[in-house]
């Protein structure tokens, strides 16, 4: 499970101006991240606009990333939803031979009880042939997977190896870090909180910002894992402004504006998202210039 320690990036799905997938930009982005120190890549997560890509596109995107990766870093594939039977069907019908783990979001919209969340992941665990990273993001799902439910699942199912926690709740992080099994990973999904989480015993991050600034971001995480708080916080303070900016309108419009400024991908997103405003793009450009 050390393969999921450090910096993972929730890679975007780059789109051309006609909103078709830009596979050239995608392959270049994979190379850019691996060459600059990231530890693993997450495919078709929230930042990858998973809800507005088709099943066929998802398959093609996965294949393109596998091809570009060339076995260099572990790959995680997002397979989740609020229809447990459909999630199971997708897991069973997907070729996972080149995938190291599934990232599965806690059921959204339906607002299940904690027992419902537990039973959902229990059912997924029984059919999944590879490791599972649960994903708790209450701001998007409208329900919170409690620390008690997370630890219960971590204790009872060996292939549930980690949680990507993105509740932006420091107390919840600390409860899980205190109570988790020794081999269970707490992975931050909050770019603004990750350093504190890592210094408290977290395994690292699945980052949005990291894919645009992989060298400096992954260095911060490595320093945190080494317990070098002063050096790590020096980087954290440098990144605070750009981290805040990329989430100020919506994700992934913010990170796509950063990547466009860096000439790595265009800022196009699919409706109902809209691309970053000109004001935000200007602020992002100035923040990047300040970072050199």
Short mmCIF file of N, CA and C in Angstrom, two decimals, residues 12 18 28 58 84 91 97 102 115 119 132 135 137 160 164 188 191 202 233 238 243 263-264 271 279 283 290:
data_model
loop_
_atom_site.label_atom_id
_atom_site.label_comp_id
_atom_site.label_asym_id
_atom_site.label_seq_id
_atom_site.Cartn_x
_atom_site.Cartn_y
_atom_site.Cartn_z
N UNK A 12 -7.23 15.93 -14.90
CA UNK A 12 -8.35 16.49 -15.66
C UNK A 12 -8.59 15.66 -16.92
N UNK A 18 -14.09 22.08 -29.52
CA UNK A 18 -15.38 21.49 -29.85
C UNK A 18 -15.87 20.55 -28.73
N UNK A 28 0.37 14.26 -22.82
CA UNK A 28 1.42 15.20 -22.41
C UNK A 28 1.34 15.51 -20.92
N UNK A 58 -14.85 7.34 -21.26
CA UNK A 58 -14.15 6.90 -20.06
C UNK A 58 -13.22 5.73 -20.37
N UNK A 84 -25.99 1.25 -6.25
CA UNK A 84 -25.01 0.22 -5.88
C UNK A 84 -24.91 -0.87 -6.94
N UNK A 91 -17.86 -2.28 -12.19
CA UNK A 91 -16.64 -2.93 -11.70
C UNK A 91 -16.44 -4.28 -12.38
N UNK A 97 -7.09 -4.95 -15.28
CA UNK A 97 -5.78 -5.61 -15.24
C UNK A 97 -4.62 -4.63 -15.16
N UNK A 102 -9.45 1.00 -7.25
CA UNK A 102 -10.66 1.72 -7.63
C UNK A 102 -10.91 2.81 -6.59
N UNK A 115 -25.60 3.24 7.94
CA UNK A 115 -25.72 1.81 7.64
C UNK A 115 -25.84 1.57 6.14
N UNK A 119 -23.30 -0.68 3.92
CA UNK A 119 -23.75 -1.79 3.09
C UNK A 119 -23.38 -1.58 1.62
N UNK A 132 -9.62 -1.03 -3.00
CA UNK A 132 -10.62 0.04 -3.05
C UNK A 132 -10.18 1.19 -2.17
N UNK A 135 -14.14 7.31 -1.06
CA UNK A 135 -14.02 8.75 -1.29
C UNK A 135 -15.17 9.45 -0.57
N UNK A 137 -16.77 12.98 0.21
CA UNK A 137 -16.74 14.39 -0.18
C UNK A 137 -18.13 14.99 0.06
N UNK A 160 -10.51 -2.90 1.20
CA UNK A 160 -10.76 -1.47 1.40
C UNK A 160 -9.55 -0.93 2.15
N UNK A 164 -10.09 8.51 0.67
CA UNK A 164 -9.79 9.87 0.27
C UNK A 164 -10.80 10.75 0.99
N UNK A 188 -5.61 12.68 1.99
CA UNK A 188 -6.33 13.94 1.95
C UNK A 188 -6.81 14.27 0.54
N UNK A 191 -6.56 20.07 -0.75
CA UNK A 191 -5.23 20.62 -1.01
C UNK A 191 -4.79 21.63 0.06
N UNK A 202 -1.10 11.20 8.10
CA UNK A 202 -1.77 10.85 6.85
C UNK A 202 -0.79 10.34 5.80
N UNK A 233 6.18 23.69 5.29
CA UNK A 233 5.27 24.83 5.43
C UNK A 233 5.75 26.04 4.63
N UNK A 238 3.74 29.41 0.16
CA UNK A 238 3.86 29.90 -1.22
C UNK A 238 2.64 29.53 -2.06
N UNK A 243 -3.85 27.94 -4.43
CA UNK A 243 -4.77 26.89 -3.98
C UNK A 243 -6.16 27.45 -3.77
N UNK A 263 0.15 26.46 -20.63
CA UNK A 263 0.18 25.85 -21.96
C UNK A 263 0.19 24.33 -21.93
N UNK A 264 -0.53 23.76 -20.95
CA UNK A 264 -0.62 22.31 -20.83
C UNK A 264 -1.96 21.76 -21.31
N UNK A 271 -20.77 21.73 -19.98
CA UNK A 271 -21.94 22.13 -19.19
C UNK A 271 -22.43 20.96 -18.34
N UNK A 279 -11.72 37.44 -14.96
CA UNK A 279 -11.15 37.98 -13.71
C UNK A 279 -10.33 36.92 -13.00
N UNK A 283 -6.25 36.68 -12.22
CA UNK A 283 -5.72 36.45 -10.87
C UNK A 283 -4.80 35.23 -10.84
N UNK A 290 3.93 35.13 -9.62
CA UNK A 290 4.53 35.34 -8.30
C UNK A 290 5.28 34.09 -7.83
#
